[in-house]
Coordinates of C-alpha atoms in Angstrom, one line a residue:
X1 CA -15.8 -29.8 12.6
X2 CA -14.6 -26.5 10.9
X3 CA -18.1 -24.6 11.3
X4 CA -18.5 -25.9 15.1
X5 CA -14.6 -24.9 15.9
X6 CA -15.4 -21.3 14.1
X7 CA -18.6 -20.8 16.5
X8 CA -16.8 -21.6 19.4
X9 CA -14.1 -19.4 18.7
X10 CA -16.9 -16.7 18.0
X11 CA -18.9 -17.6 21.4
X12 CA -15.4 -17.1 23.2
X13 CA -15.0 -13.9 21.8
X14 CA -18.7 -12.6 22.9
X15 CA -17.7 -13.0 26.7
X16 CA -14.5 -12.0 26.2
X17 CA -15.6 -8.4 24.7
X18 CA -18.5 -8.9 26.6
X19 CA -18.9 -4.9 28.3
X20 CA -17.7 -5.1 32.3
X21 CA -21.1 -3.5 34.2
X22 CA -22.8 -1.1 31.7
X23 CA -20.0 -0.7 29.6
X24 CA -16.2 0.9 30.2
X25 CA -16.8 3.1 27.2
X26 CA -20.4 4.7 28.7
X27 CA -19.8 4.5 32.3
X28 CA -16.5 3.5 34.5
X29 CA -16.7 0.2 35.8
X30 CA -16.3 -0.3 39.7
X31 CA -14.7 -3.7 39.8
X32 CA -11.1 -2.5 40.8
X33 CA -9.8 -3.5 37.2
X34 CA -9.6 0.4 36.2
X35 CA -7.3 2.6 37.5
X36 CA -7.8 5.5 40.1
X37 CA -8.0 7.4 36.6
X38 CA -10.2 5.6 35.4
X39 CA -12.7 5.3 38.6
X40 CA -13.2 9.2 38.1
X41 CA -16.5 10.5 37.0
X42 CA -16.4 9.6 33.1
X43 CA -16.2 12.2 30.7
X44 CA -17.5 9.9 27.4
X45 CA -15.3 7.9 25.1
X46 CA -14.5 11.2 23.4
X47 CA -12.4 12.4 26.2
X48 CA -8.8 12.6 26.1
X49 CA -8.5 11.7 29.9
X50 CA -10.4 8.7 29.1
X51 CA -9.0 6.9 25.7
X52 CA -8.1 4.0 27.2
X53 CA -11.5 3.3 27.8
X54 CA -12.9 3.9 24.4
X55 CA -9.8 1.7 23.3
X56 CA -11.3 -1.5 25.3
X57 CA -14.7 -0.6 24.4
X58 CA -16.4 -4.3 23.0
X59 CA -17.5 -2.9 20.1
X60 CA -14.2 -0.9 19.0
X61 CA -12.6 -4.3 20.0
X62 CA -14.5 -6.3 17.8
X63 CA -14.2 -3.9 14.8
X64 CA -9.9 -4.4 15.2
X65 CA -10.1 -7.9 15.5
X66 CA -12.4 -8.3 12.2
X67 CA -9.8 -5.8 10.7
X68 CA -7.0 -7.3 11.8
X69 CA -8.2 -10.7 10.6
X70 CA -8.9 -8.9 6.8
X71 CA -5.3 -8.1 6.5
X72 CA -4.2 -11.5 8.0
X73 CA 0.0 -10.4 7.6
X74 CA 2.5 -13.3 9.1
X75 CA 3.4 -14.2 12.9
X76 CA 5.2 -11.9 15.1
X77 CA 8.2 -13.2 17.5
X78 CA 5.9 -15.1 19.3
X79 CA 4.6 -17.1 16.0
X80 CA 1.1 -16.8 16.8
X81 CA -0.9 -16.7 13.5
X82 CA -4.2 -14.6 13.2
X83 CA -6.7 -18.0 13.1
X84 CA -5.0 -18.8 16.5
X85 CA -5.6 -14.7 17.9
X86 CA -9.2 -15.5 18.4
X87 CA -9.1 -18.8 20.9
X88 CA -5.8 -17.1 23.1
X89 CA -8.3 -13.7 23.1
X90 CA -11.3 -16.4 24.8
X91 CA -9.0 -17.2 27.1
X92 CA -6.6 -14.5 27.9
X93 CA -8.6 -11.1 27.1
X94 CA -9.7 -10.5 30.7
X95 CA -5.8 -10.7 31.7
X96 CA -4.9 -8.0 28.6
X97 CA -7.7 -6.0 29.3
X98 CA -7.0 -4.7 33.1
X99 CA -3.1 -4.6 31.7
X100 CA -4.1 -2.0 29.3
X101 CA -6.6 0.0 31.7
X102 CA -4.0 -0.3 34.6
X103 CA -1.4 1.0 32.0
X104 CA 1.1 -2.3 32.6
X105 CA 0.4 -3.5 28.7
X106 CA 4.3 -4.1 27.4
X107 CA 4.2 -5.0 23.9
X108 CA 6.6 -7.4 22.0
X109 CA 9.7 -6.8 20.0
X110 CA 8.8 -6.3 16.3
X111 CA 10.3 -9.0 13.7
X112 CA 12.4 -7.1 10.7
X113 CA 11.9 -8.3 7.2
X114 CA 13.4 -7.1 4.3
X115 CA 10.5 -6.8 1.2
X116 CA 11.8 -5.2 -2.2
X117 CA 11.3 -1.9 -3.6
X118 CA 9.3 -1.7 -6.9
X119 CA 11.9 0.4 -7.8
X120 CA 15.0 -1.5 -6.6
X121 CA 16.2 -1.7 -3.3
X122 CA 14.9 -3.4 -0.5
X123 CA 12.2 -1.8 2.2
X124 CA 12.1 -2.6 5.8
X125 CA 8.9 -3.8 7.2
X126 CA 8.1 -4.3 10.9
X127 CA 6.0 -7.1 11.8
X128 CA 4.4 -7.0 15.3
X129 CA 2.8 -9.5 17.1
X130 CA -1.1 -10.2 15.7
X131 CA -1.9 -9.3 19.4
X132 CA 0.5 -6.2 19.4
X133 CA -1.7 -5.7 16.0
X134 CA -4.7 -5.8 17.3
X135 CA -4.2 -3.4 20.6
X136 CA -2.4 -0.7 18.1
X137 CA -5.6 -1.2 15.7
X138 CA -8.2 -0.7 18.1
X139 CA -5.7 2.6 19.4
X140 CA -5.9 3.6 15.7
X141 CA -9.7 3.5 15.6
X142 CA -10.4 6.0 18.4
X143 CA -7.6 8.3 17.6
X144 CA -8.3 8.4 13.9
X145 CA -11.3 9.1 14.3
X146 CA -10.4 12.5 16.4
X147 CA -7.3 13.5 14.7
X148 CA -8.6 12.9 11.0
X149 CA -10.7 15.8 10.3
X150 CA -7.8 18.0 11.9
X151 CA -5.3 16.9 8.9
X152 CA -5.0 19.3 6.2
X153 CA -7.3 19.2 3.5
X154 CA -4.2 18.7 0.9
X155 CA -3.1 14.9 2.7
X156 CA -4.9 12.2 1.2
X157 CA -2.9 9.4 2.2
X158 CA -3.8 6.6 5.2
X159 CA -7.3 8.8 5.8
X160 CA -10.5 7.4 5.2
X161 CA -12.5 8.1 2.3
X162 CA -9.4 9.4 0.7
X163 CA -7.0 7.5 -1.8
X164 CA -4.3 7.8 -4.5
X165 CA -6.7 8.7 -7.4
X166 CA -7.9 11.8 -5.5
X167 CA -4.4 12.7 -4.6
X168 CA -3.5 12.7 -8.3
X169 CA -6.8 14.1 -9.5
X170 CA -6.0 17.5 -7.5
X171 CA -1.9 17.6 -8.6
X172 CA -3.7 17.6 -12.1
X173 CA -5.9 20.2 -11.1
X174 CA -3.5 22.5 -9.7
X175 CA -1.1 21.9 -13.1
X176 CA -4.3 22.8 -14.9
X177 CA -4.9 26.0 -13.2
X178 CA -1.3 26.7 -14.4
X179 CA 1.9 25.4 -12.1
X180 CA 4.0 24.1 -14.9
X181 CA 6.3 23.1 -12.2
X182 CA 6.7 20.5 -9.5
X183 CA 8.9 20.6 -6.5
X184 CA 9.0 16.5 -6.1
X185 CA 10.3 16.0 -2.4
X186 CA 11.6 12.6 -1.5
X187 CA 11.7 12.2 2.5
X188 CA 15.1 9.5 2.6
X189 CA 14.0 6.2 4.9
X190 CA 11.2 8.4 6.3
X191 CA 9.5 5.9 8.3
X192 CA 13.0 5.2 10.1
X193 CA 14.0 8.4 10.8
X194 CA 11.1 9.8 12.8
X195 CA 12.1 11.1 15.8
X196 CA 10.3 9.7 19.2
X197 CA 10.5 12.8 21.2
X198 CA 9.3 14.8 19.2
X199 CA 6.3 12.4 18.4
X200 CA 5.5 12.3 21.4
X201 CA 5.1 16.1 22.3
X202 CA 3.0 16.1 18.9
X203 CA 0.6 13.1 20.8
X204 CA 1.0 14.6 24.0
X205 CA -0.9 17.9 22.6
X206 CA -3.6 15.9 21.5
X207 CA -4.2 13.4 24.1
X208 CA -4.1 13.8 28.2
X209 CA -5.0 10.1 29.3
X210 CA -0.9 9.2 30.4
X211 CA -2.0 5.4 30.0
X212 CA -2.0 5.7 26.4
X213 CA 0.5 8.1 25.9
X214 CA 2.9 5.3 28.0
X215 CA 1.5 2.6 25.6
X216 CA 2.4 4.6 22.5
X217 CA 6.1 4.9 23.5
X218 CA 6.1 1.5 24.4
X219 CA 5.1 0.5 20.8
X220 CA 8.1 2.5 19.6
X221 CA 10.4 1.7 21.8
X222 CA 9.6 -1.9 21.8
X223 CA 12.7 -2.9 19.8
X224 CA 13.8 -5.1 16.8
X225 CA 14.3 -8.7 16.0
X226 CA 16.5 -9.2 12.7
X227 CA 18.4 -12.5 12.8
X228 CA 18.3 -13.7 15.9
X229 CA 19.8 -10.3 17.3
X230 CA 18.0 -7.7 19.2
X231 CA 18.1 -3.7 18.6
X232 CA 16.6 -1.0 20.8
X233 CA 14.7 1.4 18.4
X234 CA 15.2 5.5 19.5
X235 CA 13.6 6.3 16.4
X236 CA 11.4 5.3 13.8
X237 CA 7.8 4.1 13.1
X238 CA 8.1 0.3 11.8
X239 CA 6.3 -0.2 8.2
X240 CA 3.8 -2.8 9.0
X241 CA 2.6 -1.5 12.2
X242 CA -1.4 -0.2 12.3
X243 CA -0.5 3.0 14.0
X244 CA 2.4 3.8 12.1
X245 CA 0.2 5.6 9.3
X246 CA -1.7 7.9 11.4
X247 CA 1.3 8.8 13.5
X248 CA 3.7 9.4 10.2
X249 CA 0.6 12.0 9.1
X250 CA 0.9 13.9 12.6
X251 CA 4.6 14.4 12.0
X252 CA 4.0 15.2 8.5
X253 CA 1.0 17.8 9.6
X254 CA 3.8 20.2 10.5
X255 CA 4.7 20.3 7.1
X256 CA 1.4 20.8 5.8
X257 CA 0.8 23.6 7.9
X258 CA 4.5 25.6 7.0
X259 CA 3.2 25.0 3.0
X260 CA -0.4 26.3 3.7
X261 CA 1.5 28.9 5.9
X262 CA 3.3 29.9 2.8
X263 CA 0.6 29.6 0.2
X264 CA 1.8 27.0 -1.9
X265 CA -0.6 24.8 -4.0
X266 CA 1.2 20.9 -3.3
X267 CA -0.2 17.8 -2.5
X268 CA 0.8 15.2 0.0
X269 CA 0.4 11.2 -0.1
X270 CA 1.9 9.7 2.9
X271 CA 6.0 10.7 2.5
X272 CA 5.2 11.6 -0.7
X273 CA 4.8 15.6 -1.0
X274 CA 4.5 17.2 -4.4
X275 CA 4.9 21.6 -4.8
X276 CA 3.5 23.1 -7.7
X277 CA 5.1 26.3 -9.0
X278 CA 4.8 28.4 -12.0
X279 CA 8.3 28.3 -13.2
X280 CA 12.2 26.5 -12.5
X281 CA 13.6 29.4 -10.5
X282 CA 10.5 29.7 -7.9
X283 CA 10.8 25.9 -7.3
X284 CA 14.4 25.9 -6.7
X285 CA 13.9 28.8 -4.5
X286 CA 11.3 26.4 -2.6
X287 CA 13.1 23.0 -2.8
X288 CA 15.7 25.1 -0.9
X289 CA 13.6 26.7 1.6
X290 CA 11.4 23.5 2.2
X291 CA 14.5 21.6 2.5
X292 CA 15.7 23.4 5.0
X293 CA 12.6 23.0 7.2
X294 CA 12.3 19.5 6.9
X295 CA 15.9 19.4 8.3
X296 CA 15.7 21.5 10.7
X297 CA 12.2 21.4 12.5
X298 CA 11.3 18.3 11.5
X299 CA 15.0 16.3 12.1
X300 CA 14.1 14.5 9.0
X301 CA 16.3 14.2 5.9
X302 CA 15.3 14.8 2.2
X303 CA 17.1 12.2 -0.3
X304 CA 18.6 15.2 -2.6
X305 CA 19.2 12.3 -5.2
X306 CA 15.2 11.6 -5.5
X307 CA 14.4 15.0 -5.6
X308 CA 14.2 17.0 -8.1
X309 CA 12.5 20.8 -9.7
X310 CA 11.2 19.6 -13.1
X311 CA 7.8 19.3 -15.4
X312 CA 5.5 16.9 -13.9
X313 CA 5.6 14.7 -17.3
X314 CA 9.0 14.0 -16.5
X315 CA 8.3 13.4 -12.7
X316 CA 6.4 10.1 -11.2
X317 CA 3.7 10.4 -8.2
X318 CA 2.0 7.9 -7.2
X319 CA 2.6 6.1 -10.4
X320 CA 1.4 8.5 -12.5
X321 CA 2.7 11.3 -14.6
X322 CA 0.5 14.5 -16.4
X323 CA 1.0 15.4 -19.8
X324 CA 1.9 18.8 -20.7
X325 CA -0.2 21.7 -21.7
X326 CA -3.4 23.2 -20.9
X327 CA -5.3 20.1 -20.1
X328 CA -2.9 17.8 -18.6
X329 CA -3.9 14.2 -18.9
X330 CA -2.7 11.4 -16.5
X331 CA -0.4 9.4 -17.7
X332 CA 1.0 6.0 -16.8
X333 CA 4.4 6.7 -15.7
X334 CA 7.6 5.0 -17.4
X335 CA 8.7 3.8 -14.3
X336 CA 5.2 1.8 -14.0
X337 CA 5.2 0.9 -16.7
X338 CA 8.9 -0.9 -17.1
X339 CA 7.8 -2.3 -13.3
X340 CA 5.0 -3.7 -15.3
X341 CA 6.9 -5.3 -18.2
X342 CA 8.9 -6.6 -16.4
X343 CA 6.4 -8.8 -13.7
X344 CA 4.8 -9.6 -17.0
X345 CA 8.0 -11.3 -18.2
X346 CA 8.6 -13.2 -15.6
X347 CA 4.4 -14.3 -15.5
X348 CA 5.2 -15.5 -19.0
X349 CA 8.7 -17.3 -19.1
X350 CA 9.0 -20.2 -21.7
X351 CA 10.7 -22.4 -18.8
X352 CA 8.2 -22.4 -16.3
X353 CA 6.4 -26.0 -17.2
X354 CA 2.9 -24.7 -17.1
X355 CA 0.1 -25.4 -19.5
X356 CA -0.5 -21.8 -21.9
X357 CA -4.4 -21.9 -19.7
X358 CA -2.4 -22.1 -16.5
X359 CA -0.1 -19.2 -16.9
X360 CA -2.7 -16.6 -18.6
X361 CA -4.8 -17.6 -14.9
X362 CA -1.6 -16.4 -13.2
X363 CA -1.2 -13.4 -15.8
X364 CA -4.8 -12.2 -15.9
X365 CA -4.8 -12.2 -12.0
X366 CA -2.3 -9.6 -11.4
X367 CA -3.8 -8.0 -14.6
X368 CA -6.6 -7.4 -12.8
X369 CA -5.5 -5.6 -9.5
X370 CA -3.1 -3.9 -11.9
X371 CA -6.3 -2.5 -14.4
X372 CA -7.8 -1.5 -11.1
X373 CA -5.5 0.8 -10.3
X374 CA -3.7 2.3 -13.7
X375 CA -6.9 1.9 -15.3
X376 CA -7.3 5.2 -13.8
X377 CA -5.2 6.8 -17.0
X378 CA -6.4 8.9 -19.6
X379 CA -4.3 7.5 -22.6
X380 CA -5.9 4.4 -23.9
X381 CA -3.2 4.5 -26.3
X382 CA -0.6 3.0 -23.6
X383 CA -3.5 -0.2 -22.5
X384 CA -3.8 -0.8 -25.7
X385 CA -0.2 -1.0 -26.7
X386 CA 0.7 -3.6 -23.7
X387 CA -2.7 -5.6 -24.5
X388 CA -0.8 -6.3 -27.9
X389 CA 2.5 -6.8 -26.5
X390 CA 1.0 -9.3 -23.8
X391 CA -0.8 -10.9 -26.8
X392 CA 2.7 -11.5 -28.5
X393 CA 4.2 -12.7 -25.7
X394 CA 1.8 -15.6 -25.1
X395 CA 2.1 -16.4 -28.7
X396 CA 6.0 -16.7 -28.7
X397 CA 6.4 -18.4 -25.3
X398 CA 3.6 -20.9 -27.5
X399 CA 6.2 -21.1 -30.5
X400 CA 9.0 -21.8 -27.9
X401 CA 6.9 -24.8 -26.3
X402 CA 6.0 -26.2 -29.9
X403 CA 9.4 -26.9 -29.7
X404 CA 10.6 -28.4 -33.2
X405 CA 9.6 -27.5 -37.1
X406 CA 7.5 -30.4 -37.2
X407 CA 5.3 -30.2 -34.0
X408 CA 5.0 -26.5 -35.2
X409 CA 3.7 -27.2 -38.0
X410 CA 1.0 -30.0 -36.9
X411 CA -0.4 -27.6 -34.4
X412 CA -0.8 -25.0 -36.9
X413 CA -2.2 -27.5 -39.1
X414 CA -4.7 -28.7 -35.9
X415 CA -5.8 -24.7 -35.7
X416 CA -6.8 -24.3 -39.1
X417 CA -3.9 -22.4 -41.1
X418 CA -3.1 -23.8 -44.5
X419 CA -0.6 -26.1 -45.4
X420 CA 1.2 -23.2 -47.0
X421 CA 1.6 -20.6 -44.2
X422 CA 1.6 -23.6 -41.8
X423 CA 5.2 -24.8 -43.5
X424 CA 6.5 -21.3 -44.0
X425 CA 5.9 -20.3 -40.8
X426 CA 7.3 -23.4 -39.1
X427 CA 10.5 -24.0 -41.4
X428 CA 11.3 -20.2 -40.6
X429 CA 14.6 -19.1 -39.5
X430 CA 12.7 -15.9 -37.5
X431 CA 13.0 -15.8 -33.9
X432 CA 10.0 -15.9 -32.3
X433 CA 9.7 -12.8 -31.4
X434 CA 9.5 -12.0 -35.0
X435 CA 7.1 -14.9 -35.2
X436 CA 4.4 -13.8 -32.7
X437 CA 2.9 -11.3 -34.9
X438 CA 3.0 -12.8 -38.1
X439 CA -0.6 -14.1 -39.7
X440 CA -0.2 -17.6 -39.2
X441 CA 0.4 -17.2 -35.7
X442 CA -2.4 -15.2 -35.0
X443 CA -4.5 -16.8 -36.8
X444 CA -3.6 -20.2 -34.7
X445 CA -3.9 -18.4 -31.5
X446 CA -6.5 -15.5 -32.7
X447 CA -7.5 -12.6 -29.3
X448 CA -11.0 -14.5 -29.1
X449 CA -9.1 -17.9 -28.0
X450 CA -6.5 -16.0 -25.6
X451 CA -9.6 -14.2 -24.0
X452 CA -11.6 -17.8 -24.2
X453 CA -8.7 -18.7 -22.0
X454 CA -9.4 -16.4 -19.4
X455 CA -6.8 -13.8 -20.8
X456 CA -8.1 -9.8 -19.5
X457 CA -8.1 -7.2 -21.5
X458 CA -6.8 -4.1 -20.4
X459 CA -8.7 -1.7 -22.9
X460 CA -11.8 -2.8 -22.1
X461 CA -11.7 -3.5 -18.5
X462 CA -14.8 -2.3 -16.6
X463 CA -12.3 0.1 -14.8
X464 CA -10.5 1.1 -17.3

């Protein structure tokens, strides 16, 4: 029943995306669902009078609704959940589509939720509707595509073929080459503070086609739903929307520009912006004179708290740090790795009623997307420090489920440690703590059995 209600849903789609006459993106249809605009001779998908068309082009629609479905995310206002998207697009797409060529699309309020911070704190997200989603992914896909390889070459975040690693790898390069100082730049509540007017004249220089330009200002004026109560939004790119990335990078291109303006070795990652110097009195000079820029021509506000002139071993980016001295080595920052203590705490709590097998499962499956990214580090030291604590901290939440002196002892019994260190160890007044490294301990639960259990090792991870 699944398979047949999945083609179905797939068949729907087809004629839905199915390309009106030869295809809006190629050449303009004639059957009075375009606008005046569009009924013009067609310029190609390319052309900036003309977005809107590359925007409903079948195969660019397809594309969004195969990414939209990746990143599945929860129900907007309306509740409608992305397996449901696919069956209202059969039967409504024809309807959406000559709303968005006519320019009539009006998108849905965006539903508030409060996530929290890594670092404390709670972060907004925006959650628009998974159709609102899909018409601001298929816009990102045809703008992206223009404005990317116009975005300086030192802004690696939300741009294809670009990531975090690179962004870090070139900070380390430019310490290398001798900037023993960063100018670490913390944009407060950036994504909420962009101003609309002036995003729009930064669009507007870029694209001509008033359709989309309409449809973008509807997206952020759209409004917020938090409790039951609505607010009008006059600034602001919600977290959580598809366009907000590329748009925040347009704003932030002005900044880009004023540092390559200036000559000044930094590197950018979203809201992120690190300034490399050679020494404390240059970068105070710049923290001031970038400050002041950001305030002024951008309207945005640096969080003087966050920011900060000092070495980059004492600063975090990206969740990394860089060791001093010639050949700086990237280092796993402190704040990481406390963040990372701590989820590993609460993975391994002696009260949560699961079976040892059950909770390194749990354990080793956040180990694994956390290895794939800090695995990235050049001192083993630090993997192999928090392989052992993790090792000790499956062993005492083992002691603490033994429970009493003489269960203790019969399981260390049952794993081969001798009567001897079996009744030392179990008539022991040690915490566990103390316990979990001691021989007999390790002998009952040696690394080969943790790892038999499906416990990862850090270490040797193949990213690592």
């Amino acid at each position: 029943m699944r398979l047949r209600g999945v083609k179905r849903q797939k068949t729907q789609l087809e004629l839905a995306f199915a390309p009106v006459g030869r295809g809006e993106s190629s050449v303009c249809g004639t059957e009075g669902t375009e606008t005046p605009r569009a009924s013009q001779v067609c310029q190609g998908p390319a052309s900036t009078e003309l977005l809107m068309e590359a925007v409903c082009d079948p195969g660019n629609l397809k594309r969004a609704l195969r990414r939209v479905c990746q990143n599945q995310g929860s129900p907007g206002v309306d509740g409608m959940t992305v397996e449901t998207l696919a069956v209202y697009l059969g039967d409504h797409w024809s309807e959406i589509r000559s709303q968005l060529l006519e320019g009539s699309y009006k998108p849905r309020r965006v539903k508030r939720v409060e996530i929290p911070k890594p670092g404390g704190g709670r972060r907004k997200l925006g959650i628009p509707t998974v159709l609102d989603r899909l018409v601001q992914q298929a816009i990102l896909q045809v703008l992206q595509k223009q404005w990317d390889p116009t975005f300086s070459e030192h802004s690696y975040g939300f741009r294809p073929r670009r990531d975090a690693h690179q962004a870090v790898s070139r900070a380390q390069e430019i310490v290398a080459e001798g900037h023993g100082w960063v100018v670490d730049i913390d944009l407060e509540q950036f994504f909420d503070r962009v101003n609309h007017d002036r995003l729009m004249a930064r669009v507007a220089e870029r694209v001509t086609d008033k359709r989309l330009l309409k449809l973008i200002r509807a997206f952020l004026n759209a409004g917020i739903l938090e409790d039951g109560l609505v607010t009008p939004t006059e600034e602001g790119t919600p977290q959580g929307s598809p366009l907000s990335p590329l748009l925040s990078n347009l704003v932030l291109d002005e900044l880009d520009r004023e540092l390559e303006r200036r000559d000044l070795p930094f590197v950018r990652y979203a809201d992120d912006c690190n300034i490399y110097v050679g020494s404390e009195r240059a970068g105070q000079r710049v923290m001031k004179s970038v400050s002041d820029f950001i305030t002024r021509k951008l309207r945005l506000k640096v969080n003087a708290a966050k920011s900060a002139v000092a070495r980059p071993s004492s600063r975090k980016f990206l969740g990394f740090s860089l060791s001093e001295g010639p050949q700086p080595k990237r280092l796993i920052a402190k704040q990481s790795l406390k963040r990372f203590r701590h989820r590993v705490v609460e993975l391994t709590g002696r009260n949560r009623g699961i079976s040892l097998k059950q909770m390194i499962g749990e354990l080793s499956e956040y180990l694994a997307g956390w290895i794939n990214y800090f695995g990235f580090c050049e001192r083993r030291t630090d993997l192999r420090d928090l392989d052992g604590w993790i090792r000790r901290r499956l062993r005492c939440v083992t002691w603490k489920q033994w429970q009493t002196g003489r269960n203790r002892y019969r399981e260390l019994r049952r794993r081969g440690v001798n009567s001897e260190h079996a009744k030392r160890t179990a008539g022991s007044s040690r915490g566990p703590w103390h316990l979990s490294r001691t021989k007999a301990l390790s002998q009952a639960l040696p690394n080969r059995h943790l790892r038999y259990l499906g416990l990862l090792t850090l270490e040797t991870w193949p990213n690592a």
